[in-house]
């Protein structure tokens, strides 16, 4: 396996900036790809050791392109996550004034994060989506668009200048990125982990989602993300992408996954990995009766009852 990481390129994306915060990135060749799909496919076919892609932002929620690739493509696993605070700059060719801007471009996930700024400052500008924010900057350099929303750090890469900086509609906006590789044994629990899965129901029935969520609730497991995605099998057919607190080696998480495996048509395990928003040991303690010790004690009690030793 080549010692390289694929990422959503080209150079100058927020994805690259987030990737470079990982210590191991300094020892890998970082290769930009034109799309999330191509970056993940590079891992599937063995061109790259892992891929680094955006998966969620705090304004619009899940990045559907990434979620759909993890749902429908050949199985992959998440091994790390990174949170990056996001503010945009309006990048233009030197000499461009705000009144000159008729077209703007960026990745589709950027639009909800700058919508109000656009309405107040460039109400007549036409929006064009690009494969990434850095790609939008490249297209501005080539003269296809007048301006791009991207990281200020991308300006020098593409011979542009930042006409406006610090652009964001929501304070403290963040994007979550994940390092994705081929399936293998999850890393040991860190003490502050999350587990990601995709669930498919056997059939559509009243209370179906409640049944799925009940497997987590009865074991005191908090959910951090719940998003439905169409399966492609027709209107009303959905699977559910879920991030849950805890590690698959935790008894409560393992038993929840076993319960889901019994009642679901399919369960895809996407990995257990350290949370980026907490340091090891900072996670809340399991609710009463849901610790590993409580599960072991309960199992021992059942065994004693079966042996007539109660």
C-alpha atoms as a PDB file:
ATOM      1  CA  UNK A   1       0.000   0.000   0.000  1.00  0.00           C
ATOM      2  CA  UNK A   2       1.544   3.360  -0.984  1.00  0.00           C
ATOM      3  CA  UNK A   3       2.354   5.740   1.884  1.00  0.00           C
ATOM      4  CA  UNK A   4       0.002   8.413   0.575  1.00  0.00           C
ATOM      5  CA  UNK A   5      -3.207  10.132   1.576  1.00  0.00           C
ATOM      6  CA  UNK A   6      -5.770  11.192  -1.006  1.00  0.00           C
ATOM      7  CA  UNK A   7      -7.808  14.312  -0.288  1.00  0.00           C
ATOM      8  CA  UNK A   8     -10.431  16.528  -1.880  1.00  0.00           C
ATOM      9  CA  UNK A   9      -8.348  18.923  -3.960  1.00  0.00           C
ATOM     10  CA  UNK A  10      -6.931  20.812  -5.627  1.00  0.00           C
ATOM     11  CA  UNK A  11      -4.296  22.396  -3.389  1.00  0.00           C
ATOM     12  CA  UNK A  12      -5.642  25.110  -1.129  1.00  0.00           C
ATOM     13  CA  UNK A  13      -8.861  23.474   0.063  1.00  0.00           C
ATOM     14  CA  UNK A  14     -10.061  23.533   3.649  1.00  0.00           C
ATOM     15  CA  UNK A  15      -9.722  19.746   3.406  1.00  0.00           C
ATOM     16  CA  UNK A  16      -5.985  20.065   2.824  1.00  0.00           C
ATOM     17  CA  UNK A  17      -5.665  22.560   5.684  1.00  0.00           C
ATOM     18  CA  UNK A  18      -7.445  20.160   8.047  1.00  0.00           C
ATOM     19  CA  UNK A  19      -5.421  17.176   6.826  1.00  0.00           C
ATOM     20  CA  UNK A  20      -2.157  18.947   7.584  1.00  0.00           C
ATOM     21  CA  UNK A  21      -3.163  19.175  11.260  1.00  0.00           C
ATOM     22  CA  UNK A  22      -2.700  15.391  11.549  1.00  0.00           C
ATOM     23  CA  UNK A  23       0.838  14.530  12.702  1.00  0.00           C
ATOM     24  CA  UNK A  24       0.978  11.499  10.399  1.00  0.00           C
ATOM     25  CA  UNK A  25       0.296  13.703   7.364  1.00  0.00           C
ATOM     26  CA  UNK A  26       3.903  14.923   7.572  1.00  0.00           C
ATOM     27  CA  UNK A  27       5.119  11.397   6.757  1.00  0.00           C
ATOM     28  CA  UNK A  28       2.756  10.776   3.808  1.00  0.00           C
ATOM     29  CA  UNK A  29       2.557  11.992   0.261  1.00  0.00           C
ATOM     30  CA  UNK A  30      -0.601  14.118   0.045  1.00  0.00           C
ATOM     31  CA  UNK A  31      -2.343  13.702  -3.306  1.00  0.00           C
ATOM     32  CA  UNK A  32      -5.278  15.947  -4.338  1.00  0.00           C
ATOM     33  CA  UNK A  33      -8.240  14.405  -6.163  1.00  0.00           C
ATOM     34  CA  UNK A  34     -10.971  16.207  -8.037  1.00  0.00           C
ATOM     35  CA  UNK A  35     -13.883  14.825  -5.998  1.00  0.00           C
ATOM     36  CA  UNK A  36     -14.800  12.993  -2.807  1.00  0.00           C
ATOM     37  CA  UNK A  37     -15.719   9.952  -4.898  1.00  0.00           C
ATOM     38  CA  UNK A  38     -12.362   9.812  -6.677  1.00  0.00           C
ATOM     39  CA  UNK A  39     -10.462  10.232  -3.392  1.00  0.00           C
ATOM     40  CA  UNK A  40     -12.360   7.354  -1.770  1.00  0.00           C
ATOM     41  CA  UNK A  41     -12.036   5.204  -4.883  1.00  0.00           C
ATOM     42  CA  UNK A  42      -8.268   5.693  -4.722  1.00  0.00           C
ATOM     43  CA  UNK A  43      -8.356   3.872  -1.396  1.00  0.00           C
ATOM     44  CA  UNK A  44     -10.663   1.143  -2.675  1.00  0.00           C
ATOM     45  CA  UNK A  45      -8.351   0.279  -5.582  1.00  0.00           C
ATOM     46  CA  UNK A  46      -5.126   0.577  -3.594  1.00  0.00           C
ATOM     47  CA  UNK A  47      -3.785   3.835  -5.033  1.00  0.00           C
ATOM     48  CA  UNK A  48      -3.756   5.472  -1.593  1.00  0.00           C
ATOM     49  CA  UNK A  49      -3.461   4.300   1.990  1.00  0.00           C
ATOM     50  CA  UNK A  50      -6.333   6.515   3.150  1.00  0.00           C
ATOM     51  CA  UNK A  51      -8.522   9.400   2.008  1.00  0.00           C
ATOM     52  CA  UNK A  52      -9.344  12.586   3.881  1.00  0.00           C
ATOM     53  CA  UNK A  53     -12.750  14.110   3.086  1.00  0.00           C
ATOM     54  CA  UNK A  54     -15.385  16.421   4.623  1.00  0.00           C
ATOM     55  CA  UNK A  55     -18.376  14.652   6.161  1.00  0.00           C
ATOM     56  CA  UNK A  56     -20.363  17.219   8.197  1.00  0.00           C
ATOM     57  CA  UNK A  57     -20.624  20.930   8.842  1.00  0.00           C
ATOM     58  CA  UNK A  58     -22.284  22.726  11.711  1.00  0.00           C
ATOM     59  CA  UNK A  59     -24.522  24.824   9.437  1.00  0.00           C
ATOM     60  CA  UNK A  60     -26.027  22.300   7.001  1.00  0.00           C
ATOM     61  CA  UNK A  61     -25.295  18.959   8.684  1.00  0.00           C
ATOM     62  CA  UNK A  62     -23.998  15.924   6.799  1.00  0.00           C
ATOM     63  CA  UNK A  63     -22.096  16.259   3.518  1.00  0.00           C
ATOM     64  CA  UNK A  64     -24.340  14.079   1.392  1.00  0.00           C
ATOM     65  CA  UNK A  65     -21.722  13.258  -1.244  1.00  0.00           C
ATOM     66  CA  UNK A  66     -19.470  11.693   1.391  1.00  0.00           C
ATOM     67  CA  UNK A  67     -22.282   9.956   3.242  1.00  0.00           C
ATOM     68  CA  UNK A  68     -23.637   8.434   0.028  1.00  0.00           C
ATOM     69  CA  UNK A  69     -20.187   7.149  -0.960  1.00  0.00           C
ATOM     70  CA  UNK A  70     -19.737   5.495   2.437  1.00  0.00           C
ATOM     71  CA  UNK A  71     -23.249   4.042   2.225  1.00  0.00           C
ATOM     72  CA  UNK A  72     -23.212   2.675  -1.312  1.00  0.00           C
ATOM     73  CA  UNK A  73     -19.610   2.031  -2.283  1.00  0.00           C
ATOM     74  CA  UNK A  74     -17.361  -0.894  -1.366  1.00  0.00           C
ATOM     75  CA  UNK A  75     -16.931  -0.917   2.439  1.00  0.00           C
ATOM     76  CA  UNK A  76     -14.525   1.571   4.003  1.00  0.00           C
ATOM     77  CA  UNK A  77     -13.819   2.558   7.614  1.00  0.00           C
ATOM     78  CA  UNK A  78     -13.312   5.850   9.419  1.00  0.00           C
ATOM     79  CA  UNK A  79     -10.152   5.982  11.549  1.00  0.00           C
ATOM     80  CA  UNK A  80      -9.787   9.633  12.570  1.00  0.00           C
ATOM     81  CA  UNK A  81     -11.741  12.874  12.550  1.00  0.00           C
ATOM     82  CA  UNK A  82     -10.693  16.523  12.557  1.00  0.00           C
ATOM     83  CA  UNK A  83     -12.735  19.644  13.311  1.00  0.00           C
ATOM     84  CA  UNK A  84     -11.777  22.852  11.529  1.00  0.00           C
ATOM     85  CA  UNK A  85     -13.254  26.294  12.158  1.00  0.00           C
ATOM     86  CA  UNK A  86     -14.375  27.786   8.856  1.00  0.00           C
ATOM     87  CA  UNK A  87     -14.413  31.393   7.697  1.00  0.00           C
ATOM     88  CA  UNK A  88     -14.346  32.372   4.054  1.00  0.00           C
ATOM     89  CA  UNK A  89     -12.543  35.000   2.036  1.00  0.00           C
ATOM     90  CA  UNK A  90     -13.856  36.437  -1.208  1.00  0.00           C
ATOM     91  CA  UNK A  91     -11.019  35.807  -3.651  1.00  0.00           C
ATOM     92  CA  UNK A  92     -10.760  37.843  -6.853  1.00  0.00           C
ATOM     93  CA  UNK A  93      -8.286  38.656  -9.587  1.00  0.00           C
ATOM     94  CA  UNK A  94      -6.117  41.665  -8.660  1.00  0.00           C
ATOM     95  CA  UNK A  95      -7.884  44.955  -9.324  1.00  0.00           C
ATOM     96  CA  UNK A  96     -11.411  43.551  -9.097  1.00  0.00           C
ATOM     97  CA  UNK A  97     -13.867  45.678  -7.116  1.00  0.00           C
ATOM     98  CA  UNK A  98     -17.030  44.490  -5.397  1.00  0.00           C
ATOM     99  CA  UNK A  99     -19.133  46.261  -8.034  1.00  0.00           C
ATOM    100  CA  UNK A 100     -17.380  44.246 -10.783  1.00  0.00           C
ATOM    101  CA  UNK A 101     -18.537  40.880  -9.438  1.00  0.00           C
ATOM    102  CA  UNK A 102     -21.340  39.281 -11.435  1.00  0.00           C
ATOM    103  CA  UNK A 103     -20.548  35.585 -10.821  1.00  0.00           C
ATOM    104  CA  UNK A 104     -19.319  33.790  -7.688  1.00  0.00           C
ATOM    105  CA  UNK A 105     -18.352  30.172  -7.130  1.00  0.00           C
ATOM    106  CA  UNK A 106     -17.577  27.708  -4.331  1.00  0.00           C
ATOM    107  CA  UNK A 107     -18.323  24.191  -3.199  1.00  0.00           C
ATOM    108  CA  UNK A 108     -22.096  23.659  -2.670  1.00  0.00           C
ATOM    109  CA  UNK A 109     -21.555  23.193   1.089  1.00  0.00           C
ATOM    110  CA  UNK A 110     -20.218  26.749   1.267  1.00  0.00           C
ATOM    111  CA  UNK A 111     -23.383  28.405  -0.032  1.00  0.00           C
ATOM    112  CA  UNK A 112     -25.487  28.009   3.145  1.00  0.00           C
ATOM    113  CA  UNK A 113     -22.577  29.411   5.161  1.00  0.00           C
ATOM    114  CA  UNK A 114     -22.383  32.671   3.155  1.00  0.00           C
ATOM    115  CA  UNK A 115     -25.987  33.038   1.947  1.00  0.00           C
ATOM    116  CA  UNK A 116     -26.826  36.089   4.045  1.00  0.00           C
ATOM    117  CA  UNK A 117     -23.519  37.793   3.258  1.00  0.00           C
ATOM    118  CA  UNK A 118     -24.243  37.318  -0.449  1.00  0.00           C
ATOM    119  CA  UNK A 119     -27.759  38.706  -0.087  1.00  0.00           C
ATOM    120  CA  UNK A 120     -26.491  41.807   1.709  1.00  0.00           C
ATOM    121  CA  UNK A 121     -23.374  42.476  -0.351  1.00  0.00           C
ATOM    122  CA  UNK A 122     -23.804  40.859  -3.783  1.00  0.00           C
ATOM    123  CA  UNK A 123     -27.567  40.399  -4.208  1.00  0.00           C
ATOM    124  CA  UNK A 124     -27.398  40.212  -8.011  1.00  0.00           C
ATOM    125  CA  UNK A 125     -24.383  37.908  -8.312  1.00  0.00           C
ATOM    126  CA  UNK A 126     -25.007  34.554  -9.968  1.00  0.00           C
ATOM    127  CA  UNK A 127     -23.862  31.480  -7.994  1.00  0.00           C
ATOM    128  CA  UNK A 128     -22.038  28.624  -9.736  1.00  0.00           C
ATOM    129  CA  UNK A 129     -21.054  25.491  -7.825  1.00  0.00           C
ATOM    130  CA  UNK A 130     -17.543  24.047  -8.087  1.00  0.00           C
ATOM    131  CA  UNK A 131     -15.997  20.709  -7.132  1.00  0.00           C
ATOM    132  CA  UNK A 132     -14.247  22.413  -4.195  1.00  0.00           C
ATOM    133  CA  UNK A 133     -13.598  25.914  -2.901  1.00  0.00           C
ATOM    134  CA  UNK A 134     -10.014  25.778  -4.169  1.00  0.00           C
ATOM    135  CA  UNK A 135     -11.249  24.647  -7.568  1.00  0.00           C
ATOM    136  CA  UNK A 136     -13.515  27.698  -7.589  1.00  0.00           C
ATOM    137  CA  UNK A 137     -10.419  29.822  -6.935  1.00  0.00           C
ATOM    138  CA  UNK A 138      -8.674  28.153  -9.870  1.00  0.00           C
ATOM    139  CA  UNK A 139     -11.661  28.936 -12.114  1.00  0.00           C
ATOM    140  CA  UNK A 140     -11.512  32.577 -11.040  1.00  0.00           C
ATOM    141  CA  UNK A 141      -7.802  32.617 -11.916  1.00  0.00           C
ATOM    142  CA  UNK A 142      -8.704  31.276 -15.370  1.00  0.00           C
ATOM    143  CA  UNK A 143     -11.342  33.978 -15.832  1.00  0.00           C
ATOM    144  CA  UNK A 144     -14.431  31.751 -15.777  1.00  0.00           C
ATOM    145  CA  UNK A 145     -15.900  33.458 -12.694  1.00  0.00           C
ATOM    146  CA  UNK A 146     -15.393  36.826 -11.032  1.00  0.00           C
ATOM    147  CA  UNK A 147     -14.985  35.659  -7.424  1.00  0.00           C
ATOM    148  CA  UNK A 148     -14.706  32.563  -5.255  1.00  0.00           C
ATOM    149  CA  UNK A 149     -15.440  31.834  -1.623  1.00  0.00           C
ATOM    150  CA  UNK A 150     -12.440  29.929  -0.268  1.00  0.00           C
ATOM    151  CA  UNK A 151      -9.869  29.986   2.500  1.00  0.00           C
ATOM    152  CA  UNK A 152      -7.757  33.141   2.543  1.00  0.00           C
ATOM    153  CA  UNK A 153      -4.690  30.888   2.380  1.00  0.00           C
ATOM    154  CA  UNK A 154      -5.686  29.825  -1.155  1.00  0.00           C
ATOM    155  CA  UNK A 155      -5.227  33.329  -2.593  1.00  0.00           C
ATOM    156  CA  UNK A 156      -1.456  33.114  -3.079  1.00  0.00           C
ATOM    157  CA  UNK A 157      -1.703  29.657  -4.670  1.00  0.00           C
ATOM    158  CA  UNK A 158      -3.888  30.981  -7.480  1.00  0.00           C
ATOM    159  CA  UNK A 159      -2.551  34.499  -7.934  1.00  0.00           C
ATOM    160  CA  UNK A 160      -5.656  36.063  -6.397  1.00  0.00           C
ATOM    161  CA  UNK A 161      -6.264  38.569  -3.656  1.00  0.00           C
ATOM    162  CA  UNK A 162      -8.737  38.553  -0.784  1.00  0.00           C
ATOM    163  CA  UNK A 163     -11.235  41.339  -1.402  1.00  0.00           C
ATOM    164  CA  UNK A 164     -13.145  40.485   1.800  1.00  0.00           C
ATOM    165  CA  UNK A 165     -12.172  38.217   4.710  1.00  0.00           C
ATOM    166  CA  UNK A 166     -13.854  36.731   7.772  1.00  0.00           C
ATOM    167  CA  UNK A 167     -17.046  35.923   5.875  1.00  0.00           C
ATOM    168  CA  UNK A 168     -19.517  33.635   7.666  1.00  0.00           C
ATOM    169  CA  UNK A 169     -23.213  33.709   8.470  1.00  0.00           C
ATOM    170  CA  UNK A 170     -22.906  31.557  11.600  1.00  0.00           C
ATOM    171  CA  UNK A 171     -20.469  32.238  14.407  1.00  0.00           C
ATOM    172  CA  UNK A 172     -18.100  29.388  15.285  1.00  0.00           C
ATOM    173  CA  UNK A 173     -18.967  27.419  12.147  1.00  0.00           C
ATOM    174  CA  UNK A 174     -17.011  24.181  11.882  1.00  0.00           C
ATOM    175  CA  UNK A 175     -16.562  21.402   9.363  1.00  0.00           C
ATOM    176  CA  UNK A 176     -15.789  17.834  10.364  1.00  0.00           C
ATOM    177  CA  UNK A 177     -13.381  15.837   8.216  1.00  0.00           C
ATOM    178  CA  UNK A 178     -12.617  12.114   8.407  1.00  0.00           C
ATOM    179  CA  UNK A 179      -9.662   9.924   7.525  1.00  0.00           C
ATOM    180  CA  UNK A 180     -11.034   6.871   5.726  1.00  0.00           C
ATOM    181  CA  UNK A 181      -9.225   3.618   4.959  1.00  0.00           C
ATOM    182  CA  UNK A 182      -9.940   0.033   4.027  1.00  0.00           C
ATOM    183  CA  UNK A 183     -11.648  -2.142   6.674  1.00  0.00           C
ATOM    184  CA  UNK A 184      -9.377  -3.398   9.461  1.00  0.00           C
ATOM    185  CA  UNK A 185      -9.365  -3.787  13.221  1.00  0.00           C
ATOM    186  CA  UNK A 186     -10.477  -0.535  14.904  1.00  0.00           C
ATOM    187  CA  UNK A 187      -7.938   1.298  17.036  1.00  0.00           C
ATOM    188  CA  UNK A 188      -8.068   0.662  20.768  1.00  0.00           C
ATOM    189  CA  UNK A 189     -10.566   2.849  22.646  1.00  0.00           C
ATOM    190  CA  UNK A 190      -9.240   6.268  23.638  1.00  0.00           C
ATOM    191  CA  UNK A 191     -11.761   7.000  26.371  1.00  0.00           C
ATOM    192  CA  UNK A 192     -13.570   9.550  24.193  1.00  0.00           C
ATOM    193  CA  UNK A 193     -14.786   7.785  21.061  1.00  0.00           C
ATOM    194  CA  UNK A 194     -17.663   7.617  18.625  1.00  0.00           C
ATOM    195  CA  UNK A 195     -18.993   4.781  16.499  1.00  0.00           C
ATOM    196  CA  UNK A 196     -20.505   5.267  13.042  1.00  0.00           C
ATOM    197  CA  UNK A 197     -22.951   2.897  11.351  1.00  0.00           C
ATOM    198  CA  UNK A 198     -25.460   2.790   8.504  1.00  0.00           C
ATOM    199  CA  UNK A 199     -28.771   0.988   9.091  1.00  0.00           C
ATOM    200  CA  UNK A 200     -31.299  -0.435   6.630  1.00  0.00           C
ATOM    201  CA  UNK A 201     -34.760  -1.422   7.893  1.00  0.00           C
ATOM    202  CA  UNK A 202     -36.254  -4.802   6.933  1.00  0.00           C
ATOM    203  CA  UNK A 203     -39.544  -3.135   6.078  1.00  0.00           C
ATOM    204  CA  UNK A 204     -41.401   0.147   6.453  1.00  0.00           C
ATOM    205  CA  UNK A 205     -43.711  -0.023   9.477  1.00  0.00           C
ATOM    206  CA  UNK A 206     -45.061   2.282  12.207  1.00  0.00           C
ATOM    207  CA  UNK A 207     -42.401   2.805  14.874  1.00  0.00           C
ATOM    208  CA  UNK A 208     -39.612   1.433  12.676  1.00  0.00           C
ATOM    209  CA  UNK A 209     -37.195   4.250  13.431  1.00  0.00           C
ATOM    210  CA  UNK A 210     -38.151   4.116  17.102  1.00  0.00           C
ATOM    211  CA  UNK A 211     -37.157   0.430  17.135  1.00  0.00           C
ATOM    212  CA  UNK A 212     -33.713   1.287  15.773  1.00  0.00           C
ATOM    213  CA  UNK A 213     -33.164   4.181  18.158  1.00  0.00           C
ATOM    214  CA  UNK A 214     -34.425   2.103  21.064  1.00  0.00           C
ATOM    215  CA  UNK A 215     -31.390  -0.179  20.778  1.00  0.00           C
ATOM    216  CA  UNK A 216     -29.244   2.828  21.663  1.00  0.00           C
ATOM    217  CA  UNK A 217     -31.587   4.449  24.180  1.00  0.00           C
ATOM    218  CA  UNK A 218     -32.083   1.392  26.381  1.00  0.00           C
ATOM    219  CA  UNK A 219     -28.310   1.118  26.754  1.00  0.00           C
ATOM    220  CA  UNK A 220     -27.765   4.772  27.584  1.00  0.00           C
ATOM    221  CA  UNK A 221     -25.964   5.615  24.333  1.00  0.00           C
ATOM    222  CA  UNK A 222     -26.217   9.201  23.132  1.00  0.00           C
ATOM    223  CA  UNK A 223     -26.486   9.846  19.394  1.00  0.00           C
ATOM    224  CA  UNK A 224     -24.419  12.612  17.798  1.00  0.00           C
ATOM    225  CA  UNK A 225     -25.703  12.394  14.217  1.00  0.00           C
ATOM    226  CA  UNK A 226     -28.827  10.915  12.649  1.00  0.00           C
ATOM    227  CA  UNK A 227     -29.387  11.471   8.949  1.00  0.00           C
ATOM    228  CA  UNK A 228     -31.562   9.633   6.465  1.00  0.00           C
ATOM    229  CA  UNK A 229     -30.338   8.991   2.925  1.00  0.00           C
ATOM    230  CA  UNK A 230     -32.366   7.572   0.013  1.00  0.00           C
ATOM    231  CA  UNK A 231     -31.465   4.015  -0.943  1.00  0.00           C
ATOM    232  CA  UNK A 232     -32.299   4.503  -4.623  1.00  0.00           C
ATOM    233  CA  UNK A 233     -35.017   1.853  -4.417  1.00  0.00           C
ATOM    234  CA  UNK A 234     -37.877   4.350  -4.773  1.00  0.00           C
ATOM    235  CA  UNK A 235     -39.596   7.214  -2.971  1.00  0.00           C
ATOM    236  CA  UNK A 236     -39.808   6.591   0.769  1.00  0.00           C
ATOM    237  CA  UNK A 237     -36.934   4.083   0.903  1.00  0.00           C
ATOM    238  CA  UNK A 238     -34.229   5.362   3.222  1.00  0.00           C
ATOM    239  CA  UNK A 239     -31.262   4.151   5.214  1.00  0.00           C
ATOM    240  CA  UNK A 240     -29.990   5.913   8.345  1.00  0.00           C
ATOM    241  CA  UNK A 241     -26.475   7.200   9.000  1.00  0.00           C
ATOM    242  CA  UNK A 242     -25.777   7.334  12.742  1.00  0.00           C
ATOM    243  CA  UNK A 243     -22.882   8.510  14.924  1.00  0.00           C
ATOM    244  CA  UNK A 244     -23.129   7.247  18.497  1.00  0.00           C
ATOM    245  CA  UNK A 245     -21.007   7.899  21.551  1.00  0.00           C
ATOM    246  CA  UNK A 246     -18.672   5.095  22.569  1.00  0.00           C
ATOM    247  CA  UNK A 247     -16.449   2.411  21.059  1.00  0.00           C
ATOM    248  CA  UNK A 248     -17.408  -0.981  19.662  1.00  0.00           C
ATOM    249  CA  UNK A 249     -15.360  -2.584  22.436  1.00  0.00           C
ATOM    250  CA  UNK A 250     -17.680  -0.998  25.035  1.00  0.00           C
ATOM    251  CA  UNK A 251     -20.229  -3.582  26.137  1.00  0.00           C
ATOM    252  CA  UNK A 252     -23.151  -1.201  25.742  1.00  0.00           C
ATOM    253  CA  UNK A 253     -22.145  -0.304  22.179  1.00  0.00           C
ATOM    254  CA  UNK A 254     -21.427  -3.913  21.199  1.00  0.00           C
ATOM    255  CA  UNK A 255     -24.800  -5.059  22.535  1.00  0.00           C
ATOM    256  CA  UNK A 256     -26.593  -2.225  20.731  1.00  0.00           C
ATOM    257  CA  UNK A 257     -24.939  -3.261  17.471  1.00  0.00           C
ATOM    258  CA  UNK A 258     -25.907  -6.888  18.083  1.00  0.00           C
ATOM    259  CA  UNK A 259     -29.490  -5.797  18.669  1.00  0.00           C
ATOM    260  CA  UNK A 260     -29.480  -3.781  15.450  1.00  0.00           C
ATOM    261  CA  UNK A 261     -27.996  -6.687  13.520  1.00  0.00           C
ATOM    262  CA  UNK A 262     -30.921  -8.842  14.662  1.00  0.00           C
ATOM    263  CA  UNK A 263     -33.649  -6.443  13.549  1.00  0.00           C
ATOM    264  CA  UNK A 264     -32.128  -4.660  10.533  1.00  0.00           C
ATOM    265  CA  UNK A 265     -31.943  -5.831   6.952  1.00  0.00           C
ATOM    266  CA  UNK A 266     -28.333  -4.659   6.892  1.00  0.00           C
ATOM    267  CA  UNK A 267     -25.894  -2.905   9.232  1.00  0.00           C
ATOM    268  CA  UNK A 268     -22.722  -1.346   7.854  1.00  0.00           C
ATOM    269  CA  UNK A 269     -20.039  -0.642  10.479  1.00  0.00           C
ATOM    270  CA  UNK A 270     -18.120   2.508   9.545  1.00  0.00           C
ATOM    271  CA  UNK A 271     -15.695   2.472  12.446  1.00  0.00           C
ATOM    272  CA  UNK A 272     -14.997   3.427  16.050  1.00  0.00           C
ATOM    273  CA  UNK A 273     -12.524   6.288  16.402  1.00  0.00           C
ATOM    274  CA  UNK A 274     -11.475   9.125  18.754  1.00  0.00           C
ATOM    275  CA  UNK A 275     -13.725  12.156  18.971  1.00  0.00           C
ATOM    276  CA  UNK A 276     -12.128  15.408  17.842  1.00  0.00           C
ATOM    277  CA  UNK A 277     -14.152  17.540  20.252  1.00  0.00           C
ATOM    278  CA  UNK A 278     -12.917  15.805  23.410  1.00  0.00           C
ATOM    279  CA  UNK A 279      -9.612  14.764  24.898  1.00  0.00           C
ATOM    280  CA  UNK A 280      -9.231  11.160  26.135  1.00  0.00           C
ATOM    281  CA  UNK A 281     -10.820  10.849  29.538  1.00  0.00           C
ATOM    282  CA  UNK A 282     -13.038  13.929  29.101  1.00  0.00           C
ATOM    283  CA  UNK A 283     -16.089  11.987  27.921  1.00  0.00           C
ATOM    284  CA  UNK A 284     -19.058  11.775  30.256  1.00  0.00           C
ATOM    285  CA  UNK A 285     -19.234   8.658  32.345  1.00  0.00           C
ATOM    286  CA  UNK A 286     -21.765   6.016  31.171  1.00  0.00           C
ATOM    287  CA  UNK A 287     -25.232   6.380  32.627  1.00  0.00           C
ATOM    288  CA  UNK A 288     -26.081   4.275  35.647  1.00  0.00           C
ATOM    289  CA  UNK A 289     -26.342   0.624  34.679  1.00  0.00           C
ATOM    290  CA  UNK A 290     -24.638   0.963  31.285  1.00  0.00           C
ATOM    291  CA  UNK A 291     -20.939   0.655  32.182  1.00  0.00           C
ATOM    292  CA  UNK A 292     -18.956  -2.427  31.182  1.00  0.00           C
ATOM    293  CA  UNK A 293     -18.882  -3.441  34.839  1.00  0.00           C
ATOM    294  CA  UNK A 294     -22.682  -3.286  35.027  1.00  0.00           C
ATOM    295  CA  UNK A 295     -23.027  -5.528  31.945  1.00  0.00           C
ATOM    296  CA  UNK A 296     -20.519  -8.041  33.341  1.00  0.00           C
ATOM    297  CA  UNK A 297     -22.289  -8.085  36.697  1.00  0.00           C
ATOM    298  CA  UNK A 298     -25.683  -8.605  35.037  1.00  0.00           C
ATOM    299  CA  UNK A 299     -24.335 -11.432  32.861  1.00  0.00           C
ATOM    300  CA  UNK A 300     -22.808 -13.081  35.926  1.00  0.00           C
ATOM    301  CA  UNK A 301     -26.151 -12.839  37.727  1.00  0.00           C
ATOM    302  CA  UNK A 302     -27.951 -14.522  34.805  1.00  0.00           C
ATOM    303  CA  UNK A 303     -25.344 -17.300  34.780  1.00  0.00           C
ATOM    304  CA  UNK A 304     -25.835 -17.881  38.499  1.00  0.00           C
ATOM    305  CA  UNK A 305     -29.594 -18.024  38.026  1.00  0.00           C
ATOM    306  CA  UNK A 306     -29.161 -20.609  35.265  1.00  0.00           C
ATOM    307  CA  UNK A 307     -27.010 -22.682  37.630  1.00  0.00           C
ATOM    308  CA  UNK A 308     -29.472 -22.356  40.500  1.00  0.00           C
ATOM    309  CA  UNK A 309     -27.019 -20.253  42.527  1.00  0.00           C
ATOM    310  CA  UNK A 310     -29.222 -17.191  42.965  1.00  0.00           C
END
